[in-house]
Coordinates of N, CA and C in Angstrom, one line a residue:
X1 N -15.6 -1.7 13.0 CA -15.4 -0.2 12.9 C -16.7 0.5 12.9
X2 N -16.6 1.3 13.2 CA -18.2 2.1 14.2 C -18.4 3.2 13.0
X3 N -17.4 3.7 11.9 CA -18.2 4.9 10.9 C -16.4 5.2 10.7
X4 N -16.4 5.8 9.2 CA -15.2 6.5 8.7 C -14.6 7.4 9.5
X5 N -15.5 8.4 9.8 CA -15.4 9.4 10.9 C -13.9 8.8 12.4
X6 N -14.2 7.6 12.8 CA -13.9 7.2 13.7 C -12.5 6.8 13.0
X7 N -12.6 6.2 12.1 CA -11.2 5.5 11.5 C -10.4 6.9 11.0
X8 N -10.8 7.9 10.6 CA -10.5 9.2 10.4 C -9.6 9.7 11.5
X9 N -10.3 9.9 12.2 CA -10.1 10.1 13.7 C -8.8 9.3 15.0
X10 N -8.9 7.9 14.6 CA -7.6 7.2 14.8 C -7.0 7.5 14.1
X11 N -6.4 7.5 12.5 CA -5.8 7.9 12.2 C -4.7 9.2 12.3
X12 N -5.4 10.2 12.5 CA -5.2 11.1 12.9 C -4.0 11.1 14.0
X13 N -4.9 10.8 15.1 CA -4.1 10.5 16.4 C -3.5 9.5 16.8
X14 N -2.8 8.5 16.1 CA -1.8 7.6 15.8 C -0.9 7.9 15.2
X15 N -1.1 9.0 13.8 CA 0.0 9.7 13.2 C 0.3 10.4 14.4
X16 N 0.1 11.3 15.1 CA 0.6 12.2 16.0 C 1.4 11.4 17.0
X17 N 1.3 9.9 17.1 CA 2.0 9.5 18.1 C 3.7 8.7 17.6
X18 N 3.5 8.9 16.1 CA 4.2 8.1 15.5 C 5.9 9.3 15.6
X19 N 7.2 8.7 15.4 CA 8.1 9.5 15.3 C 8.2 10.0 13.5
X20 N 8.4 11.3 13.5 CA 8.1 11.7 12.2 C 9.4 11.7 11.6
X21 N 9.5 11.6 10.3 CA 11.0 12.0 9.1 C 10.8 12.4 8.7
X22 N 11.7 13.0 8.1 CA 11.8 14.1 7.1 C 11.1 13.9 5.5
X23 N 10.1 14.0 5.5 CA 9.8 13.8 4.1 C 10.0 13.7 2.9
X24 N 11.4 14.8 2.7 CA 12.1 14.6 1.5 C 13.2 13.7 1.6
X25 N 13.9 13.1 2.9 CA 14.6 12.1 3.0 C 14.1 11.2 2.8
X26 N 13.2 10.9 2.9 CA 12.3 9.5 2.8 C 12.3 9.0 1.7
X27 N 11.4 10.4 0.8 CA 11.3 10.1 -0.3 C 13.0 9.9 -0.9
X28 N 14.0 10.4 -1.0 CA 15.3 10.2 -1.5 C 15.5 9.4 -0.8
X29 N 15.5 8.4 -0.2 CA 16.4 7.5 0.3 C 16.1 6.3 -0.3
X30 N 14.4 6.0 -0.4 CA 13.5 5.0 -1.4 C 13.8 5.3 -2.8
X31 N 14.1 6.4 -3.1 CA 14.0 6.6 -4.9 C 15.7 5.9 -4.5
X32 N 16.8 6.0 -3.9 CA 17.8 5.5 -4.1 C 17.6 3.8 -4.0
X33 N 17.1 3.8 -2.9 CA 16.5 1.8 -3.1 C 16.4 1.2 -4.4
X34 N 15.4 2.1 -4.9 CA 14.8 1.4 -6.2 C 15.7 1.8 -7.3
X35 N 16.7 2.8 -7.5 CA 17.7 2.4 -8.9 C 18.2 1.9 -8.5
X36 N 18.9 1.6 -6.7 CA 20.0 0.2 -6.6 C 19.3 -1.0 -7.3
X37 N 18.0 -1.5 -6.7 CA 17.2 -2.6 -7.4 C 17.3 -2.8 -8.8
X38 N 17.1 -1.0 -9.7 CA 17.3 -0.8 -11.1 C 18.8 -1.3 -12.1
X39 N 19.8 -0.9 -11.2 CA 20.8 -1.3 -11.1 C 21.5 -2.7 -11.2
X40 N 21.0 -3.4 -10.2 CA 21.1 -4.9 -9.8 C 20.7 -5.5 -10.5
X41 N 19.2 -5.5 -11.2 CA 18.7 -6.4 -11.7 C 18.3 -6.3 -13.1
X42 N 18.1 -4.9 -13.7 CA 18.2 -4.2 -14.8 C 16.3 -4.6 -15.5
X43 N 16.2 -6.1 -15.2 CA 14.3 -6.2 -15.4 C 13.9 -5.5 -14.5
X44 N 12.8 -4.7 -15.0 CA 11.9 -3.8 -14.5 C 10.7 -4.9 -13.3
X45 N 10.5 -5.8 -14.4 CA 9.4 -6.9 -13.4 C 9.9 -7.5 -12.4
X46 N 11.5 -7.8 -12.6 CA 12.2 -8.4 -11.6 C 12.2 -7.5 -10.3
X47 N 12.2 -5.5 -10.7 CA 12.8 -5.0 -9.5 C 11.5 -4.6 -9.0
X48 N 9.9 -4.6 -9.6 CA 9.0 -5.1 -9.1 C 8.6 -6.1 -8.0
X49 N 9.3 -6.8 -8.5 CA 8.6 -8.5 -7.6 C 9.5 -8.0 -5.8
X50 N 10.8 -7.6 -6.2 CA 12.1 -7.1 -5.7 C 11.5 -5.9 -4.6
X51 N 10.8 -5.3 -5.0 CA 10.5 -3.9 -4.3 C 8.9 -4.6 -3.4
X52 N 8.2 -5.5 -4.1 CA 7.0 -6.2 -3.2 C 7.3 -7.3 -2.3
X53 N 8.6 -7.9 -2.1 CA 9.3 -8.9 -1.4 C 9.6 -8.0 -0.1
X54 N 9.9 -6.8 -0.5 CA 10.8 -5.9 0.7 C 9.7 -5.4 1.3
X55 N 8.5 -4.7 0.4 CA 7.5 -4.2 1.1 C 6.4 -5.9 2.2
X56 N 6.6 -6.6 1.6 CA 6.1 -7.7 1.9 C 6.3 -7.9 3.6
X57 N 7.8 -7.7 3.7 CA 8.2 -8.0 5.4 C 8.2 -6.7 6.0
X58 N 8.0 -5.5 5.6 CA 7.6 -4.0 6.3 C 6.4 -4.2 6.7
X59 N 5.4 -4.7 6.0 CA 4.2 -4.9 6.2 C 4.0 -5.7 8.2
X60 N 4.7 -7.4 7.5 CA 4.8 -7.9 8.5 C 4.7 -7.3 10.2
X61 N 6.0 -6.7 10.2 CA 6.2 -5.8 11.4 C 5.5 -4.9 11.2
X62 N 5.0 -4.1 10.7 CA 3.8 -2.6 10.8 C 3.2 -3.4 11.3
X63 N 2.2 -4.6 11.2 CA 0.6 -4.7 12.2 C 0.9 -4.7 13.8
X64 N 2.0 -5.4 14.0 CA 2.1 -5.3 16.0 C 2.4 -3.6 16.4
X65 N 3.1 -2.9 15.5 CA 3.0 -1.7 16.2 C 1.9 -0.9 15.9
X66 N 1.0 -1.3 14.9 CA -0.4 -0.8 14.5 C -1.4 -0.9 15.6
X67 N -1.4 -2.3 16.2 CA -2.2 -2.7 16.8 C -1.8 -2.4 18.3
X68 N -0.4 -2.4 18.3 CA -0.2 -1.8 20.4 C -0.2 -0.3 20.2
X69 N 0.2 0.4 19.4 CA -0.4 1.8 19.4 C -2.0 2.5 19.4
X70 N -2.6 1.4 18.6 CA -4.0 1.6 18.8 C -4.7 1.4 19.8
X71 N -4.0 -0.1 20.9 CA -4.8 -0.4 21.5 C -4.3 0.9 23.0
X72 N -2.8 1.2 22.7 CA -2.2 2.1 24.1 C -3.2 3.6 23.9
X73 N -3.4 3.6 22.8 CA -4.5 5.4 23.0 C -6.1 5.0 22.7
X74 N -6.6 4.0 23.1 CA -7.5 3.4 23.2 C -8.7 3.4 21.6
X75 N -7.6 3.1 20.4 CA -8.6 3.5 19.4 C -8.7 2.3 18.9
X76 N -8.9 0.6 20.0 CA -9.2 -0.4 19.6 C -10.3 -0.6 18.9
X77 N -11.6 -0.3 19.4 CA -12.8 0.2 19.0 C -12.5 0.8 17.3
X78 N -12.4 1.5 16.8 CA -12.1 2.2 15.9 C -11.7 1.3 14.7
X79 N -10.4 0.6 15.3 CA -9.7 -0.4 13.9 C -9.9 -2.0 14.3
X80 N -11.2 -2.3 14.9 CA -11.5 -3.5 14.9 C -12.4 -3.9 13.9
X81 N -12.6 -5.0 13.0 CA -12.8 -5.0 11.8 C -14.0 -6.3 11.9
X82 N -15.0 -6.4 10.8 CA -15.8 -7.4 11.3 C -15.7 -8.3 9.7
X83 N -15.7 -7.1 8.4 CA -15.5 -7.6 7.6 C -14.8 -7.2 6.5
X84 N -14.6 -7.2 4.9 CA -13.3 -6.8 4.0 C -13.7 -5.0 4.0
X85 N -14.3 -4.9 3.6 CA -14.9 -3.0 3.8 C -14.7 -2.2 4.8
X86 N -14.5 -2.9 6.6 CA -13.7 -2.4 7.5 C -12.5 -2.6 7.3
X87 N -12.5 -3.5 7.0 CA -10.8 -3.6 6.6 C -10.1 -2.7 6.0
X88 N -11.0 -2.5 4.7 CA -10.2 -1.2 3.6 C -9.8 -0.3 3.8
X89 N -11.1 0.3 5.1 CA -11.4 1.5 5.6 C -10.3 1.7 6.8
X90 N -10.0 0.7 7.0 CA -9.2 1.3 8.3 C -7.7 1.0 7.8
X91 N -7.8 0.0 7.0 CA -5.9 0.3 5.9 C -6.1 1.7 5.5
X92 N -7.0 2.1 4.4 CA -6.7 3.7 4.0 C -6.7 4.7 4.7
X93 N -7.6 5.2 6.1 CA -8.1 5.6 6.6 C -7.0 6.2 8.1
X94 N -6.3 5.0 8.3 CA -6.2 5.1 9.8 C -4.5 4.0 9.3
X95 N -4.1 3.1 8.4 CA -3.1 2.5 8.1 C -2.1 3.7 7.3
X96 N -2.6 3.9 6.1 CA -1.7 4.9 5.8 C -1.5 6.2 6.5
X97 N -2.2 6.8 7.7 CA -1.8 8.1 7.5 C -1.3 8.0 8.6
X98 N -1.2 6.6 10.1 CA -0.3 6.2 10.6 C 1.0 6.5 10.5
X99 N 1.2 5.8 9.1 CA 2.9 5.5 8.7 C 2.8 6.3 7.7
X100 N 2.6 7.0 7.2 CA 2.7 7.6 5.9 C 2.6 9.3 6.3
X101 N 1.4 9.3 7.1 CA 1.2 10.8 7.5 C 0.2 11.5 6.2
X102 N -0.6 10.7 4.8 CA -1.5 11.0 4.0 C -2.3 10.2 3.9
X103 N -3.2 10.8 3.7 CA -5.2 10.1 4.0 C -5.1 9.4 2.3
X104 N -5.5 8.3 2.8 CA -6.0 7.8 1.1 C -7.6 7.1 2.0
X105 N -8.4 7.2 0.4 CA -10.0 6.4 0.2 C -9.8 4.6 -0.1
X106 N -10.8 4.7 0.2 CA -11.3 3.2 -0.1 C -12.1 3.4 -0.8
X107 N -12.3 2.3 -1.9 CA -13.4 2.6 -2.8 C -13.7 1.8 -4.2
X108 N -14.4 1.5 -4.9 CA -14.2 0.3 -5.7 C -14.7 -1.1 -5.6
X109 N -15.3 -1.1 -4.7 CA -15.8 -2.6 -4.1 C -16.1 -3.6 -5.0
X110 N -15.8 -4.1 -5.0 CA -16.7 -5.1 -6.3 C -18.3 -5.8 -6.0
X111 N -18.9 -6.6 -6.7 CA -20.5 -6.9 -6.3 C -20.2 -7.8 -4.8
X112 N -18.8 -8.6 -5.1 CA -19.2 -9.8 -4.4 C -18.6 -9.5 -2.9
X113 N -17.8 -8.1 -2.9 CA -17.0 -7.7 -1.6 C -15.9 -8.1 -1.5
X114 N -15.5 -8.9 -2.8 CA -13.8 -9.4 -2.5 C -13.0 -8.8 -2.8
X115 N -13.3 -7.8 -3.4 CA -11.8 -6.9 -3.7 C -12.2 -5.3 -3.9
X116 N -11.4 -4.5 -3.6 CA -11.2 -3.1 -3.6 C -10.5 -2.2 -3.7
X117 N -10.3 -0.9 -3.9 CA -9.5 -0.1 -4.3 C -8.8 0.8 -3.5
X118 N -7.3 1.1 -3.0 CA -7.1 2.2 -2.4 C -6.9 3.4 -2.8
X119 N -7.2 4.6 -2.8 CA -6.9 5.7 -3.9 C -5.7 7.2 -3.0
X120 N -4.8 7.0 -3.9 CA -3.7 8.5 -3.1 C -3.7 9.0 -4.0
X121 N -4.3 10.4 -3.8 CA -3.5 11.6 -4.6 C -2.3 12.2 -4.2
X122 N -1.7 12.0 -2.9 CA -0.2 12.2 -2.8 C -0.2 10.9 -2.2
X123 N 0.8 10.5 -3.2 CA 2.5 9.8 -2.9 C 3.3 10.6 -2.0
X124 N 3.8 10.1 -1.6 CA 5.1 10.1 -0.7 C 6.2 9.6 -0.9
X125 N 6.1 8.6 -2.0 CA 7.0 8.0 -2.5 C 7.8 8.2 -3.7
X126 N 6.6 9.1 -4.3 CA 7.4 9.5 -5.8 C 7.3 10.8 -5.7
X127 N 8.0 11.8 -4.9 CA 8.5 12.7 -4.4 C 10.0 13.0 -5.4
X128 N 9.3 13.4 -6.4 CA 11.3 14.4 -7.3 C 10.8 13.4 -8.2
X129 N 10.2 12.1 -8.2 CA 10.4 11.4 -9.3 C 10.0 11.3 -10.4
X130 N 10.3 10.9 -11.8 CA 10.2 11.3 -13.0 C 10.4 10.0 -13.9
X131 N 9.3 9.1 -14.4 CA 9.9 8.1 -15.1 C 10.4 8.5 -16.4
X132 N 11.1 7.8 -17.1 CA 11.1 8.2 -18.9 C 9.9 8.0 -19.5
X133 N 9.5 8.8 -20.5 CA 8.1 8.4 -20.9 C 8.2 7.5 -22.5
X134 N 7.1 6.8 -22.7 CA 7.6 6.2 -24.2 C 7.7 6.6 -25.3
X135 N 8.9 6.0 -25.5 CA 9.5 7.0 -26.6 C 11.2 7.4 -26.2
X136 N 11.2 7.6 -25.5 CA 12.7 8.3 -25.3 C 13.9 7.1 -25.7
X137 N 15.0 7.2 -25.4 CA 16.1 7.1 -25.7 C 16.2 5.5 -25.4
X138 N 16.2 4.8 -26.3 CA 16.0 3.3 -26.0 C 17.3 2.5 -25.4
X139 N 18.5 3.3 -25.7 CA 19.5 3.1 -25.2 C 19.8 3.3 -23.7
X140 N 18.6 4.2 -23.3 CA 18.7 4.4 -21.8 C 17.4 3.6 -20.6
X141 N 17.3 3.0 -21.5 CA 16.3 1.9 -21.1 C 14.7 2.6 -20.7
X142 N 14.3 3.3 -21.8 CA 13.0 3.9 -21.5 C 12.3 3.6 -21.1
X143 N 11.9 2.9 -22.5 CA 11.0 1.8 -22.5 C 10.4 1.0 -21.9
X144 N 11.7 0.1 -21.3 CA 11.8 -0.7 -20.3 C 11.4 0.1 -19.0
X145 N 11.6 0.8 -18.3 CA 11.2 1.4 -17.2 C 9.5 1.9 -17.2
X146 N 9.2 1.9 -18.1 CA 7.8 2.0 -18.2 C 7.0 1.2 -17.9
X147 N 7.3 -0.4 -17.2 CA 6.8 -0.9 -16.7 C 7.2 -1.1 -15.5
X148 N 8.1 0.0 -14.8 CA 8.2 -0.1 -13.3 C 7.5 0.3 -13.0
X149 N 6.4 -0.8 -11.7 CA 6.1 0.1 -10.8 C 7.0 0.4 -9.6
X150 N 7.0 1.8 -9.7 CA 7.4 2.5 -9.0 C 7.4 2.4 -7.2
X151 N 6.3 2.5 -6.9 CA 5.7 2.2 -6.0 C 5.1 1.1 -5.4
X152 N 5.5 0.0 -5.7 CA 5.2 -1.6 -5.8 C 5.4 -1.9 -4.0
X153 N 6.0 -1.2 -3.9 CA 6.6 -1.4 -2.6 C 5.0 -1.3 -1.2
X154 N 4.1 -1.0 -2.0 CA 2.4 -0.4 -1.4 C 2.5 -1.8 -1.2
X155 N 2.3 -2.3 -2.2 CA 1.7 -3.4 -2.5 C 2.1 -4.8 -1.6
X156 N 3.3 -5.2 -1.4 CA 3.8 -5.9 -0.5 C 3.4 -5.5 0.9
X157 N 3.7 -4.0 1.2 CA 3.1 -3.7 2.7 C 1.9 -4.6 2.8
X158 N 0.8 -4.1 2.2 CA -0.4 -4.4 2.2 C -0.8 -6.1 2.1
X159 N 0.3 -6.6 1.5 CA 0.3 -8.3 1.5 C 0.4 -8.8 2.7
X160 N 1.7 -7.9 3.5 CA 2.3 -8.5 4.6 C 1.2 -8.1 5.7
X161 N 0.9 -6.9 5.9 CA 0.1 -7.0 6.8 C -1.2 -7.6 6.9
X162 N -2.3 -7.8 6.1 CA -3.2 -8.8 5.9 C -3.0 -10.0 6.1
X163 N -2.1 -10.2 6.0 CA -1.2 -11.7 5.8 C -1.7 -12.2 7.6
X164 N -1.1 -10.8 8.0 CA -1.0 -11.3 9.6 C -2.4 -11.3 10.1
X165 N -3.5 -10.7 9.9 CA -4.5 -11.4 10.5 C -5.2 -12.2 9.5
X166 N -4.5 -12.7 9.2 CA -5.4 -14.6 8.3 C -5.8 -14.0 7.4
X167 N -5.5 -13.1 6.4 CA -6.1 -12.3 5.1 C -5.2 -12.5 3.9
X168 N -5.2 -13.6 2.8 CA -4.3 -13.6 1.7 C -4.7 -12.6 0.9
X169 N -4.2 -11.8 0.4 CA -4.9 -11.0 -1.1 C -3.7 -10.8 -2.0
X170 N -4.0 -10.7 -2.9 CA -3.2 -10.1 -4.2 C -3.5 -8.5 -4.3
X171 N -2.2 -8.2 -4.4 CA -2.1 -6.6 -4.8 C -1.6 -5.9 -5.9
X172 N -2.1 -4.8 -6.3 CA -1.7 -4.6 -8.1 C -1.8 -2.8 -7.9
X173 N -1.0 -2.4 -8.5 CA -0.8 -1.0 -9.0 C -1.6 -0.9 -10.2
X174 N -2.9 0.0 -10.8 CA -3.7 -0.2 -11.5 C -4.0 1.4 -12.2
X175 N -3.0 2.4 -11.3 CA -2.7 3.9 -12.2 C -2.2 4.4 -10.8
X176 N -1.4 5.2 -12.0 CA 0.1 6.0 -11.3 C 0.1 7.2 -11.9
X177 N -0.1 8.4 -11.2 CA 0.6 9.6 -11.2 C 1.8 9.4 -12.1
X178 N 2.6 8.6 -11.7 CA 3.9 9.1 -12.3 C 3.7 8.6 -14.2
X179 N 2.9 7.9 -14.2 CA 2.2 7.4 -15.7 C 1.6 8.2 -16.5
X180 N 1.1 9.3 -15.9 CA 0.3 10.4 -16.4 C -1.3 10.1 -15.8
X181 N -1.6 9.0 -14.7 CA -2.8 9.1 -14.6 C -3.4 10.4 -13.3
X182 N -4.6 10.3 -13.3 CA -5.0 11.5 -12.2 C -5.0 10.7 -11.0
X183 N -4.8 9.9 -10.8 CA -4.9 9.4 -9.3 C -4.1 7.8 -9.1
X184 N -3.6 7.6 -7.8 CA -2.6 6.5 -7.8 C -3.9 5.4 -7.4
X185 N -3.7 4.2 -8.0 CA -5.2 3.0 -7.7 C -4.3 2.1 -7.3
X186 N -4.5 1.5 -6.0 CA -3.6 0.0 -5.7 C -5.2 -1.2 -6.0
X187 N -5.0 -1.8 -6.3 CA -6.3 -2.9 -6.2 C -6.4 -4.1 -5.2
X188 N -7.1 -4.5 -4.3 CA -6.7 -5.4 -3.2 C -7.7 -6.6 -3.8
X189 N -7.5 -7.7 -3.6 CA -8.3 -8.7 -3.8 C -8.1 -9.9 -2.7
X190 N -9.4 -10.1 -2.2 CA -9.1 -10.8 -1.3 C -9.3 -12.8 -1.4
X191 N -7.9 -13.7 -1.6 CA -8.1 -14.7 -1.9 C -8.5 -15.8 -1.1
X192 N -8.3 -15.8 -0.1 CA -8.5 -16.6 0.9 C -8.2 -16.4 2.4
X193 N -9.4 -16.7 3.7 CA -9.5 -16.6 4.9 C -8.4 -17.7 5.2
X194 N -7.1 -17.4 6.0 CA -6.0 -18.5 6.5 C -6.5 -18.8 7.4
X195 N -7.4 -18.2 8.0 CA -7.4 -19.0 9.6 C -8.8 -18.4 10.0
X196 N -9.5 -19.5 11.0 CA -10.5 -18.9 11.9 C -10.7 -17.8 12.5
X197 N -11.6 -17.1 13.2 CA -11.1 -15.2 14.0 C -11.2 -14.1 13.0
X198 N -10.7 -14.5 11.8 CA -11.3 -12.8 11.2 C -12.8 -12.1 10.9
X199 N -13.9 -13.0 11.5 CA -15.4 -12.7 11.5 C -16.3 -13.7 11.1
X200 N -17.3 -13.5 11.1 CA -17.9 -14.5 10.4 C -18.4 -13.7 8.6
X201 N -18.5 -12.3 9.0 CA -18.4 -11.7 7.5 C -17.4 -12.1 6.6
X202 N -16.6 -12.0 6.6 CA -15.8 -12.5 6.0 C -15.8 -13.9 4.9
X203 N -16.3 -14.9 6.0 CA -16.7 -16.5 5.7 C -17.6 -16.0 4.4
X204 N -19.1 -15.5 5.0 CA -20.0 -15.0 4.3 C -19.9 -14.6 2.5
X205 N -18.7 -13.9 2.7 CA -18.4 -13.1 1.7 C -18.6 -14.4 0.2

């Protein structure tokens, strides 16, 4: 990837190629997902794991349309990656606002380059939504819902698609808006190269 600017810039003009929805359906249609999940399974961790299984295979499918759309308006250049910090940059940069239609940062690097931070100040996903906070009505399962993440569903995307170019990582919700924090943090960590072709940076790392 040749500068943020550029990944900026695909982004941009890949969202414009994408078919748009309604943003407040979206968001209601996922907030309905996740009480059915709430519903079903009544563990919070369970409808976590539940909501990262689902984002897990969205993921999957997003990289071929990521990558034939990028390469049909020629912003191959742009989201070709050499090592984990291109990488980040063009998930935040040019992946979310793709499919999402909102810019998030990269940021957080660690010393060694293996793991990093995505940062959204808008969600799109927790649109109307309101968890219980601690303290409330224990009968209504407050408490317990305090350890939903909400938005867990990032996190699997982000599995699935890495997944697909030879990239394992672990993903973690690490502050949430909806928690009272000032900004949403996903954490990426990268565990192991599956296969040859993703650079030799990488190896390095």
């Amino acid at each position: 990837m040749s500068s943020k600017s550029q990944a900026v810039q695909a982004g941009q003009t890949l969202w414009a190629k994408m078919p748009k929805a309604n943003a407040e359906l979206f968001a209601l249609t996922y907030g309905s997902l996740v009480t059915e999940l709430v519903r079903d399974y009544e563990d919070p961790i369970e409808v976590n794991a539940q909501l990262d299984r689902i984002g897990h295979s969205i993921g999957v499918r997003c990289v071929d349309e990521f990558l034939s759309k990028a390469d049909v308006a020629g912003m191959g250049s742009a989201t070709r990656c050499s090592n984990l910090r291109d990488t980040a940059e063009v998930l935040a940069k040019v992946g979310f606002k793709m499919f999402l239609g909102t810019g998030a940062e990269a940021g957080g690097f660690s010393q060694d380059q293996r793991s990093f931070s995505i940062y959204l100040q808008d969600n799109p996903l927790s649109t109307f939504v309101e968890l219980p906070q601690h303290g409330d009505d224990h009968q209504s399962g407050g408490d317990d819902l305090r350890k939903l993440k909400y938005s867990n569903l990032y996190c699997g995307v982000i599995r699935g698609a890495l997944e697909q170019v030879n990239l394992k990582v672990e993903c973690s919700i690490v502050r949430d808006t909806l928690k009272g924090d000032e900004v949403n943090e996903i954490r990426v960590e990268l565990k192991e190269v599956l296969a040859d072709g993703a650079g030799d940076d990488y190896k390095d790392e």
